[in-house]
mmCIF file of C-alpha atoms and ligand atoms in Angstrom:
data_model
loop_
_atom_site.group_PDB
_atom_site.id
_atom_site.type_symbol
_atom_site.label_atom_id
_atom_site.label_comp_id
_atom_site.label_asym_id
_atom_site.label_seq_id
_atom_site.Cartn_x
_atom_site.Cartn_y
_atom_site.Cartn_z
ATOM 1 C CA UNK C 8 -61.669 -31.302 67.093
ATOM 2 C CA UNK C 9 -60.830 -32.435 63.627
ATOM 3 C CA UNK C 10 -57.309 -31.163 61.964
ATOM 4 C CA UNK C 11 -57.506 -31.086 58.322
ATOM 5 C CA UNK C 12 -55.911 -29.340 55.324
ATOM 6 C CA UNK C 13 -59.197 -29.016 53.853
ATOM 7 C CA UNK C 14 -60.494 -25.374 53.498
ATOM 8 C CA UNK C 15 -63.898 -26.553 52.807
ATOM 9 C CA UNK C 16 -64.178 -28.438 56.231
ATOM 10 C CA UNK C 17 -63.050 -25.298 58.046
ATOM 11 C CA UNK C 18 -65.972 -23.154 55.994
ATOM 12 C CA UNK C 19 -68.811 -25.421 56.370
ATOM 13 C CA UNK C 20 -68.058 -25.581 60.451
ATOM 14 C CA UNK C 21 -68.168 -21.636 60.353
ATOM 15 C CA UNK C 22 -71.324 -21.650 58.442
ATOM 16 C CA UNK C 23 -72.954 -24.256 61.065
ATOM 17 C CA UNK C 24 -71.605 -21.864 64.130
ATOM 18 C CA UNK C 25 -69.130 -23.844 65.179
ATOM 19 C CA UNK C 26 -65.334 -22.602 65.425
ATOM 20 C CA UNK C 27 -62.361 -22.798 62.800
ATOM 21 C CA UNK C 28 -58.540 -22.203 63.952
ATOM 22 C CA UNK C 29 -57.409 -20.857 60.453
ATOM 23 C CA UNK C 30 -53.502 -20.159 59.196
ATOM 24 C CA UNK C 31 -53.199 -16.978 58.349
ATOM 25 C CA UNK C 32 -49.525 -15.350 57.085
ATOM 26 C CA UNK C 33 -49.062 -13.624 60.486
ATOM 27 C CA UNK C 34 -50.556 -16.178 63.347
ATOM 28 C CA UNK C 35 -52.956 -18.742 63.736
ATOM 29 C CA UNK C 36 -56.608 -17.459 64.464
ATOM 30 C CA UNK C 37 -59.324 -19.040 66.489
ATOM 31 C CA UNK C 38 -62.345 -17.887 63.937
ATOM 32 C CA UNK C 39 -66.203 -17.704 64.388
ATOM 33 C CA UNK C 40 -68.786 -16.131 62.114
ATOM 34 C CA UNK C 41 -68.666 -12.739 63.125
ATOM 35 C CA UNK C 42 -72.713 -12.078 62.836
ATOM 36 C CA UNK C 43 -73.379 -15.149 65.458
ATOM 37 C CA UNK C 44 -72.939 -14.420 68.918
ATOM 38 C CA UNK C 45 -72.864 -17.495 70.051
ATOM 39 C CA UNK C 46 -70.311 -18.619 68.315
ATOM 40 C CA UNK C 47 -68.198 -15.712 69.042
ATOM 41 C CA UNK C 48 -69.098 -16.042 72.846
ATOM 42 C CA UNK C 49 -67.409 -19.668 72.741
ATOM 43 C CA UNK C 50 -63.967 -17.860 71.056
ATOM 44 C CA UNK C 51 -64.148 -15.939 74.097
ATOM 45 C CA UNK C 52 -64.476 -18.674 76.707
ATOM 46 C CA UNK C 53 -61.747 -20.750 74.899
ATOM 47 C CA UNK C 54 -59.338 -18.474 74.469
ATOM 48 C CA UNK C 55 -60.250 -17.164 78.096
ATOM 49 C CA UNK C 56 -60.428 -13.277 76.875
ATOM 50 C CA UNK C 57 -62.154 -10.495 78.579
ATOM 51 C CA UNK C 58 -65.173 -9.836 76.776
ATOM 52 C CA UNK C 59 -64.271 -6.259 76.516
ATOM 53 C CA UNK C 60 -61.207 -7.034 74.429
ATOM 54 C CA UNK C 61 -62.626 -6.408 70.590
ATOM 55 C CA UNK C 62 -61.782 -9.155 67.999
ATOM 56 C CA UNK C 63 -60.697 -8.405 64.445
ATOM 57 C CA UNK C 64 -63.025 -9.359 61.585
ATOM 58 C CA UNK C 65 -61.384 -11.082 58.523
ATOM 59 C CA UNK C 66 -62.932 -10.716 55.002
ATOM 60 C CA UNK C 67 -62.366 -11.334 51.407
ATOM 61 C CA UNK C 68 -61.722 -7.889 50.236
ATOM 62 C CA UNK C 69 -61.590 -4.064 50.905
ATOM 63 C CA UNK C 70 -65.705 -3.911 49.392
ATOM 64 C CA UNK C 71 -66.723 -6.397 52.266
ATOM 65 C CA UNK C 72 -64.172 -4.461 54.835
ATOM 66 C CA UNK C 73 -65.874 -1.334 53.904
ATOM 67 C CA UNK C 74 -69.315 -2.904 54.806
ATOM 68 C CA UNK C 75 -68.234 -3.169 58.326
ATOM 69 C CA UNK C 76 -67.651 0.445 58.426
ATOM 70 C CA UNK C 77 -69.376 3.433 59.058
ATOM 71 C CA UNK C 78 -66.900 6.294 57.244
ATOM 72 C CA UNK C 79 -63.553 5.164 55.879
ATOM 73 C CA UNK C 80 -61.278 8.253 55.180
ATOM 74 C CA UNK C 81 -58.767 8.348 52.064
ATOM 75 C CA UNK C 82 -55.578 7.208 53.460
ATOM 76 C CA UNK C 83 -57.483 4.211 54.980
ATOM 77 C CA UNK C 84 -58.541 3.268 51.382
ATOM 78 C CA UNK C 85 -54.472 3.957 50.103
ATOM 79 C CA UNK C 86 -53.328 1.598 52.955
ATOM 80 C CA UNK C 87 -56.019 -1.021 51.916
ATOM 81 C CA UNK C 88 -55.116 -0.768 47.930
ATOM 82 C CA UNK C 89 -51.136 -1.005 48.822
ATOM 83 C CA UNK C 90 -51.304 -3.792 51.868
ATOM 84 C CA UNK C 91 -54.635 -6.089 51.238
ATOM 85 C CA UNK C 92 -54.337 -8.726 50.892
ATOM 86 C CA UNK C 93 -51.872 -8.561 53.738
ATOM 87 C CA UNK C 94 -50.683 -8.267 57.792
ATOM 88 C CA UNK C 95 -52.517 -4.984 57.936
ATOM 89 C CA UNK C 96 -55.488 -4.398 60.307
ATOM 90 C CA UNK C 97 -57.253 -1.174 60.065
ATOM 91 C CA UNK C 98 -59.594 0.306 62.631
ATOM 92 C CA UNK C 99 -62.719 2.168 61.478
ATOM 93 C CA UNK C 100 -65.922 3.626 62.741
ATOM 94 C CA UNK C 101 -68.263 0.749 63.076
ATOM 95 C CA UNK C 102 -71.199 0.160 60.837
ATOM 96 C CA UNK C 103 -74.165 -1.875 62.130
ATOM 97 C CA UNK C 104 -72.996 -5.021 60.925
ATOM 98 C CA UNK C 105 -70.525 -5.133 63.939
ATOM 99 C CA UNK C 106 -72.031 -6.068 66.994
ATOM 100 C CA UNK C 107 -71.143 -5.129 70.632
ATOM 101 C CA UNK C 108 -70.293 -8.764 70.987
ATOM 102 C CA UNK C 109 -67.451 -8.352 68.330
ATOM 103 C CA UNK C 110 -66.073 -5.047 68.977
ATOM 104 C CA UNK C 111 -66.107 -5.365 72.669
ATOM 105 C CA UNK C 112 -68.644 -2.384 72.935
ATOM 106 C CA UNK C 113 -66.593 0.036 71.617
ATOM 107 C CA UNK C 114 -68.125 2.153 68.726
ATOM 108 C CA UNK C 115 -65.043 1.237 65.937
ATOM 109 C CA UNK C 116 -64.298 -1.851 64.305
ATOM 110 C CA UNK C 117 -60.676 -3.875 63.284
ATOM 111 C CA UNK C 118 -60.926 -5.249 59.718
ATOM 112 C CA UNK C 119 -58.065 -7.073 58.243
ATOM 113 C CA UNK C 120 -58.085 -8.655 54.457
ATOM 114 C CA UNK C 121 -55.489 -11.858 55.167
ATOM 115 C CA UNK C 122 -53.216 -13.486 52.381
ATOM 116 C CA UNK C 123 -53.270 -16.844 53.205
ATOM 117 C CA UNK C 124 -54.420 -18.948 50.490
ATOM 118 C CA UNK C 125 -55.983 -21.422 52.713
ATOM 119 C CA UNK C 126 -57.906 -18.613 54.656
ATOM 120 C CA UNK C 127 -58.826 -16.908 51.378
ATOM 121 C CA UNK C 128 -60.360 -20.110 50.122
ATOM 122 C CA UNK C 129 -62.481 -20.548 53.705
ATOM 123 C CA UNK C 130 -63.547 -16.690 53.288
ATOM 124 C CA UNK C 131 -64.694 -17.621 49.594
ATOM 125 C CA UNK C 132 -66.368 -20.562 50.347
ATOM 126 C CA UNK C 133 -68.608 -18.916 53.570
ATOM 127 C CA UNK C 134 -69.497 -16.327 51.281
ATOM 128 C CA UNK C 135 -71.053 -18.913 48.842
ATOM 129 C CA UNK C 136 -72.460 -20.887 51.800
ATOM 130 C CA UNK C 137 -74.075 -17.881 53.265
ATOM 131 C CA UNK C 138 -74.882 -15.748 50.341
ATOM 132 C CA UNK C 139 -73.187 -12.809 51.814
ATOM 133 C CA UNK C 140 -70.341 -11.544 50.390
ATOM 134 C CA UNK C 141 -69.069 -9.513 52.895
ATOM 135 C CA UNK C 142 -69.122 -12.033 55.849
ATOM 136 C CA UNK C 143 -66.798 -11.852 58.039
ATOM 137 C CA UNK C 144 -64.669 -14.385 60.401
ATOM 138 C CA UNK C 145 -63.775 -13.173 64.054
ATOM 139 C CA UNK C 146 -60.676 -14.469 64.778
ATOM 140 C CA UNK C 147 -57.977 -13.437 67.673
ATOM 141 C CA UNK C 148 -54.659 -15.324 67.502
ATOM 142 C CA UNK C 149 -55.532 -19.051 68.672
ATOM 143 C CA UNK C 150 -53.872 -19.003 71.901
ATOM 144 C CA UNK C 151 -54.789 -18.797 75.573
ATOM 145 C CA UNK C 152 -55.423 -15.034 76.572
ATOM 146 C CA UNK C 153 -52.039 -13.316 77.356
ATOM 147 C CA UNK C 154 -49.669 -16.173 76.187
ATOM 148 C CA UNK C 155 -47.700 -16.808 73.180
ATOM 149 C CA UNK C 156 -49.309 -16.567 69.805
ATOM 150 C CA UNK C 157 -49.621 -19.900 67.681
ATOM 151 C CA UNK C 158 -47.698 -20.187 64.066
ATOM 152 C CA UNK C 159 -48.187 -23.743 63.262
ATOM 153 C CA UNK C 160 -51.457 -25.924 63.638
ATOM 154 C CA UNK C 161 -49.873 -27.860 66.261
ATOM 155 C CA UNK C 162 -49.508 -25.053 68.265
ATOM 156 C CA UNK C 163 -53.217 -24.727 68.200
ATOM 157 C CA UNK C 164 -53.864 -28.276 68.888
ATOM 158 C CA UNK C 165 -51.528 -28.463 71.396
ATOM 159 C CA UNK C 166 -52.807 -25.292 73.391
ATOM 160 C CA UNK C 167 -56.327 -25.175 72.318
ATOM 161 C CA UNK C 168 -57.378 -28.493 71.655
ATOM 162 C CA UNK C 169 -59.150 -29.577 74.674
ATOM 163 C CA UNK C 170 -61.076 -26.584 74.927
ATOM 164 C CA UNK C 171 -62.510 -27.238 71.334
ATOM 165 C CA UNK C 172 -65.703 -29.740 70.531
ATOM 166 C CA UNK C 173 -65.969 -32.469 68.060
ATOM 167 C CA UNK C 174 -67.286 -30.298 65.636
ATOM 168 C CA UNK C 175 -64.612 -27.451 65.543
ATOM 169 C CA UNK C 176 -61.875 -27.741 63.176
ATOM 170 C CA UNK C 177 -58.331 -27.081 63.044
ATOM 171 C CA UNK C 178 -56.914 -26.213 59.689
ATOM 172 C CA UNK C 179 -53.794 -26.759 58.937
ATOM 173 C CA UNK C 180 -51.872 -24.307 56.453
ATOM 174 C CA UNK C 181 -48.153 -24.882 57.607
ATOM 175 C CA UNK C 182 -46.043 -22.516 59.588
ATOM 176 C CA UNK C 183 -47.207 -18.641 59.491
ATOM 177 C CA UNK C 184 -44.486 -16.842 57.012
ATOM 178 C CA UNK C 185 -44.913 -13.446 58.827
ATOM 179 C CA UNK C 186 -44.733 -15.088 62.450
ATOM 180 C CA UNK C 187 -45.968 -11.612 64.445
ATOM 181 C CA UNK C 188 -49.585 -10.360 64.740
ATOM 182 C CA UNK C 189 -50.502 -7.725 62.123
ATOM 183 C CA UNK C 190 -49.918 -4.016 62.135
ATOM 184 C CA UNK C 191 -52.764 -2.490 63.565
ATOM 185 C CA UNK C 192 -53.719 1.462 61.992
ATOM 186 C CA UNK C 193 -56.168 3.558 63.805
ATOM 187 C CA UNK C 194 -57.927 5.016 60.934
ATOM 188 C CA UNK C 195 -60.262 7.255 62.951
ATOM 189 C CA UNK C 196 -58.715 10.514 63.021
ATOM 190 C CA UNK C 197 -57.355 13.158 60.712
ATOM 191 C CA UNK C 198 -54.155 10.672 60.201
ATOM 192 C CA UNK C 199 -53.138 7.020 60.512
ATOM 193 C CA UNK C 200 -51.830 6.009 64.275
ATOM 194 C CA UNK C 201 -49.801 2.903 64.442
ATOM 195 C CA UNK C 202 -51.491 0.868 67.641
ATOM 196 C CA UNK C 203 -49.595 -2.460 67.140
ATOM 197 C CA UNK C 204 -46.002 -2.758 65.070
ATOM 198 C CA UNK C 205 -45.974 -5.509 62.610
ATOM 199 C CA UNK C 206 -44.766 -6.386 59.179
ATOM 200 C CA UNK C 207 -46.345 -3.264 57.440
ATOM 201 C CA UNK C 208 -43.638 -0.943 59.086
ATOM 202 C CA UNK C 209 -44.359 3.171 59.755
ATOM 203 C CA UNK C 210 -42.232 3.432 57.000
ATOM 204 C CA UNK C 211 -44.711 1.444 54.878
ATOM 205 C CA UNK C 212 -47.572 3.281 55.969
ATOM 206 C CA UNK C 213 -46.162 6.522 55.364
ATOM 207 C CA UNK C 214 -45.060 5.653 51.918
ATOM 208 C CA UNK C 215 -48.720 4.574 51.110
ATOM 209 C CA UNK C 216 -50.480 7.310 52.476
ATOM 210 C CA UNK C 217 -48.280 10.043 51.920
ATOM 211 C CA UNK C 218 -49.162 11.572 55.054
ATOM 212 C CA UNK C 219 -47.005 12.230 58.649
ATOM 213 C CA UNK C 220 -47.891 9.622 61.207
ATOM 214 C CA UNK C 221 -50.299 10.653 64.169
ATOM 215 C CA UNK C 222 -48.710 9.942 67.571
ATOM 216 C CA UNK C 223 -51.670 9.520 69.759
ATOM 217 C CA UNK C 224 -55.132 7.811 69.459
ATOM 218 C CA UNK C 225 -57.971 8.067 71.501
ATOM 219 C CA UNK C 226 -58.827 4.082 70.338
ATOM 220 C CA UNK C 227 -58.271 1.717 73.241
ATOM 221 C CA UNK C 228 -56.451 -1.280 71.905
ATOM 222 C CA UNK C 229 -56.438 -3.894 74.717
ATOM 223 C CA UNK C 230 -53.816 -6.414 74.883
ATOM 224 C CA UNK C 231 -51.266 -3.767 73.073
ATOM 225 C CA UNK C 232 -50.904 -2.436 76.515
ATOM 226 C CA UNK C 233 -50.663 -5.009 78.859
ATOM 227 C CA UNK C 234 -48.016 -7.278 79.171
ATOM 228 C CA UNK C 235 -48.470 -9.999 76.817
ATOM 229 C CA UNK C 236 -47.270 -12.866 74.157
ATOM 230 C CA UNK C 237 -45.505 -14.497 77.533
ATOM 231 C CA UNK C 238 -44.207 -17.933 77.817
ATOM 232 C CA UNK C 239 -43.813 -19.751 81.244
ATOM 233 C CA UNK C 240 -40.078 -18.755 81.289
ATOM 234 C CA UNK C 241 -38.576 -15.576 82.270
ATOM 235 C CA UNK C 242 -37.678 -13.351 79.570
ATOM 236 C CA UNK C 243 -34.974 -10.886 79.739
ATOM 237 C CA UNK C 244 -34.302 -8.599 77.044
ATOM 238 C CA UNK C 245 -30.425 -7.398 76.899
ATOM 239 C CA UNK C 246 -28.102 -5.717 74.239
ATOM 240 C CA UNK C 247 -25.903 -8.009 72.489
ATOM 241 C CA UNK C 248 -22.832 -7.111 74.509
ATOM 242 C CA UNK C 249 -24.713 -7.677 77.382
ATOM 243 C CA UNK C 250 -25.373 -11.217 77.009
ATOM 244 C CA UNK C 251 -22.350 -12.792 79.212
ATOM 245 C CA UNK C 252 -22.798 -10.167 82.114
ATOM 246 C CA UNK C 253 -26.702 -10.743 82.575
ATOM 247 C CA UNK C 254 -25.188 -14.525 82.690
ATOM 248 C CA UNK C 255 -23.150 -14.322 85.715
ATOM 249 C CA UNK C 256 -24.895 -11.116 87.310
ATOM 250 C CA UNK C 257 -24.950 -12.328 91.291
ATOM 251 C CA UNK C 258 -27.586 -10.073 91.724
ATOM 252 C CA UNK C 259 -30.514 -11.997 89.898
ATOM 253 C CA UNK C 260 -29.786 -14.899 92.538
ATOM 254 C CA UNK C 261 -32.829 -16.571 90.836
ATOM 255 C CA UNK C 262 -30.556 -17.437 87.887
ATOM 256 C CA UNK C 263 -28.386 -19.295 89.645
ATOM 257 C CA UNK C 264 -29.615 -22.698 88.764
ATOM 258 C CA UNK C 265 -31.863 -21.066 85.813
ATOM 259 C CA UNK C 266 -31.953 -23.414 82.827
ATOM 260 C CA UNK C 267 -30.936 -20.509 80.573
ATOM 261 C CA UNK C 268 -31.845 -20.037 76.497
ATOM 262 C CA UNK C 269 -30.842 -17.620 74.038
ATOM 263 C CA UNK C 270 -32.792 -15.574 71.434
ATOM 264 C CA UNK C 271 -30.619 -13.347 69.034
ATOM 265 C CA UNK C 272 -29.403 -13.204 65.739
ATOM 266 C CA UNK C 273 -26.878 -15.372 64.189
ATOM 267 C CA UNK C 274 -24.022 -12.684 64.690
ATOM 268 C CA UNK C 275 -24.539 -13.268 68.725
ATOM 269 C CA UNK C 276 -22.633 -16.145 69.994
ATOM 270 C CA UNK C 277 -23.604 -18.845 72.001
ATOM 271 C CA UNK C 278 -21.929 -18.823 75.863
ATOM 272 C CA UNK C 279 -21.586 -21.973 77.118
ATOM 273 C CA UNK C 280 -23.981 -23.664 79.029
ATOM 274 C CA UNK C 281 -27.021 -22.446 77.339
ATOM 275 C CA UNK C 282 -29.699 -23.306 75.018
ATOM 276 C CA UNK C 283 -29.488 -21.597 71.818
ATOM 277 C CA UNK C 284 -33.434 -21.204 70.768
ATOM 278 C CA UNK C 285 -32.713 -19.683 67.550
ATOM 279 C CA UNK C 286 -30.554 -18.132 65.387
ATOM 280 C CA UNK C 287 -32.293 -16.093 62.585
ATOM 281 C CA UNK C 288 -30.150 -14.211 59.841
ATOM 282 C CA UNK C 289 -32.364 -11.505 59.254
ATOM 283 C CA UNK C 290 -35.194 -9.341 61.266
ATOM 284 C CA UNK C 291 -37.826 -11.128 58.868
ATOM 285 C CA UNK C 292 -36.289 -14.747 60.125
ATOM 286 C CA UNK C 293 -36.664 -13.771 63.780
ATOM 287 C CA UNK C 294 -40.123 -12.798 63.507
ATOM 288 C CA UNK C 295 -41.055 -15.925 61.523
ATOM 289 C CA UNK C 296 -39.471 -18.001 64.499
ATOM 290 C CA UNK C 297 -39.978 -16.146 67.511
ATOM 291 C CA UNK C 298 -42.812 -17.517 68.971
ATOM 292 C CA UNK C 299 -41.890 -21.255 67.905
ATOM 293 C CA UNK C 300 -38.508 -20.617 69.925
ATOM 294 C CA UNK C 301 -40.269 -19.102 72.930
ATOM 295 C CA UNK C 302 -42.699 -21.950 72.982
ATOM 296 C CA UNK C 303 -39.563 -24.540 72.612
ATOM 297 C CA UNK C 304 -38.149 -22.733 76.081
ATOM 298 C CA UNK C 305 -41.200 -24.010 77.360
ATOM 299 C CA UNK C 306 -41.155 -27.531 76.095
ATOM 300 C CA UNK C 307 -37.117 -27.500 77.570
ATOM 301 C CA UNK C 308 -38.717 -26.448 80.851
ATOM 302 C CA UNK C 309 -36.087 -23.662 80.576
ATOM 303 C CA UNK C 310 -36.613 -21.131 83.465
ATOM 304 C CA UNK C 311 -34.865 -18.040 81.657
ATOM 305 C CA UNK C 312 -34.802 -16.459 77.999
ATOM 306 C CA UNK C 313 -32.174 -14.045 77.386
ATOM 307 C CA UNK C 314 -33.343 -11.952 74.212
ATOM 308 C CA UNK C 315 -31.256 -9.947 71.723
ATOM 309 C CA UNK C 316 -33.668 -7.531 69.890
ATOM 310 C CA UNK C 317 -32.839 -6.938 66.405
ATOM 311 C CA UNK C 318 -32.456 -3.216 65.339
ATOM 312 C CA UNK C 319 -36.346 -1.546 64.839
ATOM 313 C CA UNK C 320 -36.119 -1.396 60.988
ATOM 314 C CA UNK C 321 -39.082 -3.068 59.401
ATOM 315 C CA UNK C 322 -40.656 -6.067 61.357
ATOM 316 C CA UNK C 323 -37.701 -5.476 63.902
ATOM 317 C CA UNK C 324 -39.702 -3.173 65.492
ATOM 318 C CA UNK C 325 -42.646 -5.353 66.031
ATOM 319 C CA UNK C 326 -40.035 -8.493 67.123
ATOM 320 C CA UNK C 327 -38.600 -5.753 69.784
ATOM 321 C CA UNK C 328 -42.199 -4.600 70.732
ATOM 322 C CA UNK C 329 -42.984 -8.623 71.371
ATOM 323 C CA UNK C 330 -39.514 -9.184 73.267
ATOM 324 C CA UNK C 331 -40.767 -6.100 75.412
ATOM 325 C CA UNK C 332 -43.919 -7.256 76.392
ATOM 326 C CA UNK C 333 -42.850 -10.919 76.827
ATOM 327 C CA UNK C 334 -40.216 -9.691 79.074
ATOM 328 C CA UNK C 335 -43.036 -7.403 81.177
ATOM 329 C CA UNK C 336 -45.467 -10.182 82.204
HETATM 330 O O1 TXA J 417 -52.634 -10.946 62.972
HETATM 331 C C1 TXA J 417 -53.339 -10.734 63.625
HETATM 332 O O2 TXA J 417 -53.836 -9.639 64.004
HETATM 333 C C2 TXA J 417 -54.043 -11.843 64.203
HETATM 334 C C3 TXA J 417 -54.475 -13.145 62.687
HETATM 335 C C4 TXA J 417 -55.263 -13.797 63.558
HETATM 336 O O3 TXA J 417 -55.279 -11.905 62.434
HETATM 337 N N1 TXA J 417 -55.054 -11.477 64.939
HETATM 338 C C5 TXA J 417 -54.679 -10.796 66.603
HETATM 339 O O4 TXA J 417 -55.928 -11.083 66.646
HETATM 340 O O5 TXA J 417 -53.850 -10.943 66.698
HETATM 341 P P1 TXA J 417 -56.054 -10.986 68.314
HETATM 342 O O6 TXA J 417 -57.492 -10.572 69.239
HETATM 343 O O7 TXA J 417 -54.971 -11.706 69.527
HETATM 344 O O8 TXA J 417 -55.435 -9.101 69.002
HETATM 345 C C6 TXA J 417 -56.269 -8.183 68.358
HETATM 346 C C7 TXA J 417 -55.611 -6.978 68.552
HETATM 347 C C8 TXA J 417 -56.158 -6.623 70.073
HETATM 348 O O9 TXA J 417 -54.944 -5.979 70.872
HETATM 349 C C9 TXA J 417 -57.268 -5.610 70.236
HETATM 350 O O10 TXA J 417 -57.821 -4.809 71.367
HETATM 351 C C10 TXA J 417 -57.373 -4.987 68.656
HETATM 352 O O11 TXA J 417 -56.716 -5.918 67.959
HETATM 353 N N2 TXA J 417 -58.840 -4.440 68.420
HETATM 354 C C11 TXA J 417 -59.603 -5.262 68.170
HETATM 355 N N3 TXA J 417 -60.587 -4.510 67.816
HETATM 356 C C12 TXA J 417 -59.991 -3.286 67.983
HETATM 357 C C13 TXA J 417 -60.963 -1.623 67.723
HETATM 358 N N4 TXA J 417 -61.950 -1.844 67.265
HETATM 359 N N5 TXA J 417 -59.955 -1.008 68.337
HETATM 360 C C14 TXA J 417 -59.214 -0.832 68.741
HETATM 361 N N6 TXA J 417 -58.174 -2.193 68.917
HETATM 362 C C15 TXA J 417 -58.637 -3.287 68.573
HETATM 363 MG MG1 MG J 418 -53.445 -12.126 70.617
#
């Protein structure tokens, strides 16, 4: 495995059928050419991910994205025009380009145009190398299945380094700016349905499309339902006023000798004797530090993380969603 900040090293590795972990504005992805079944199979193996969990295909621009889809409703085009490049993934009926090995055998494909400049440089160079302007990079978050997503190259090296081969590349593009995974919108029905909350909020989707959101989707998005995003420490989500009572709760016998960390907005004080993992001042800040704070809890060998969610406005809804799933694990 080769750690570099040169996007050409990543595009060359991808073109040759190797893997490249790439920075995105949301979290780091573990990428493979989306038209190469062997490379994609290695992504599943490195992650330990079940084969029926589909991957997001990352492309240069909307024109490339539509090549992977069979029919694109007007509201999906509106979303793309407003939020691409950016932290938004659209689920569409797939075209013949999208093989079963990428879609988990589903009739739909998830596509996204990322905004991180290094990843964009990788996609441009890969298009040149392959002569295919619509070339896609299939990339799940670059973590072991069910664990915390990586927001730095070092997270990827720590977690997946030993599982990568000599020809694979980890591209260092600094810390991810958004910090939580992209908003996924199902665009296969009459109205958009949010399958996974992210930085692009429900209000943003309404504003871009002028439509009322659907609340039910027939589309299966494995990984969005199950317990997920879990550190080794046990996560407990509480209201700001309940931090102290949770600490002293004697029903929770396991916690008598628990080494506990606190994750909450800065206005929530830290009780004596517990580790403050992060004190973000806004929901955007909270999203940005969330996953490194959960990793820090494990590095400090804490047994428990008490987390107070931000209010569910904007990216706050996504932070609350990830904490809820971390706590369900
Ligand atoms: O921000 C992100 O989306 C990051 C970066 C790397 O782009 N990627 C990411 O990928 O979070 P992953 O594989 O960890 O999560 C993708 C989610 C999964 O829950 C998967 O089930 C869902 O997208 N998904 C992928 N293809 C789908 C499809 N055709 N239909 C429904 N859900 C799909
Ligand atoms: Mg993931």
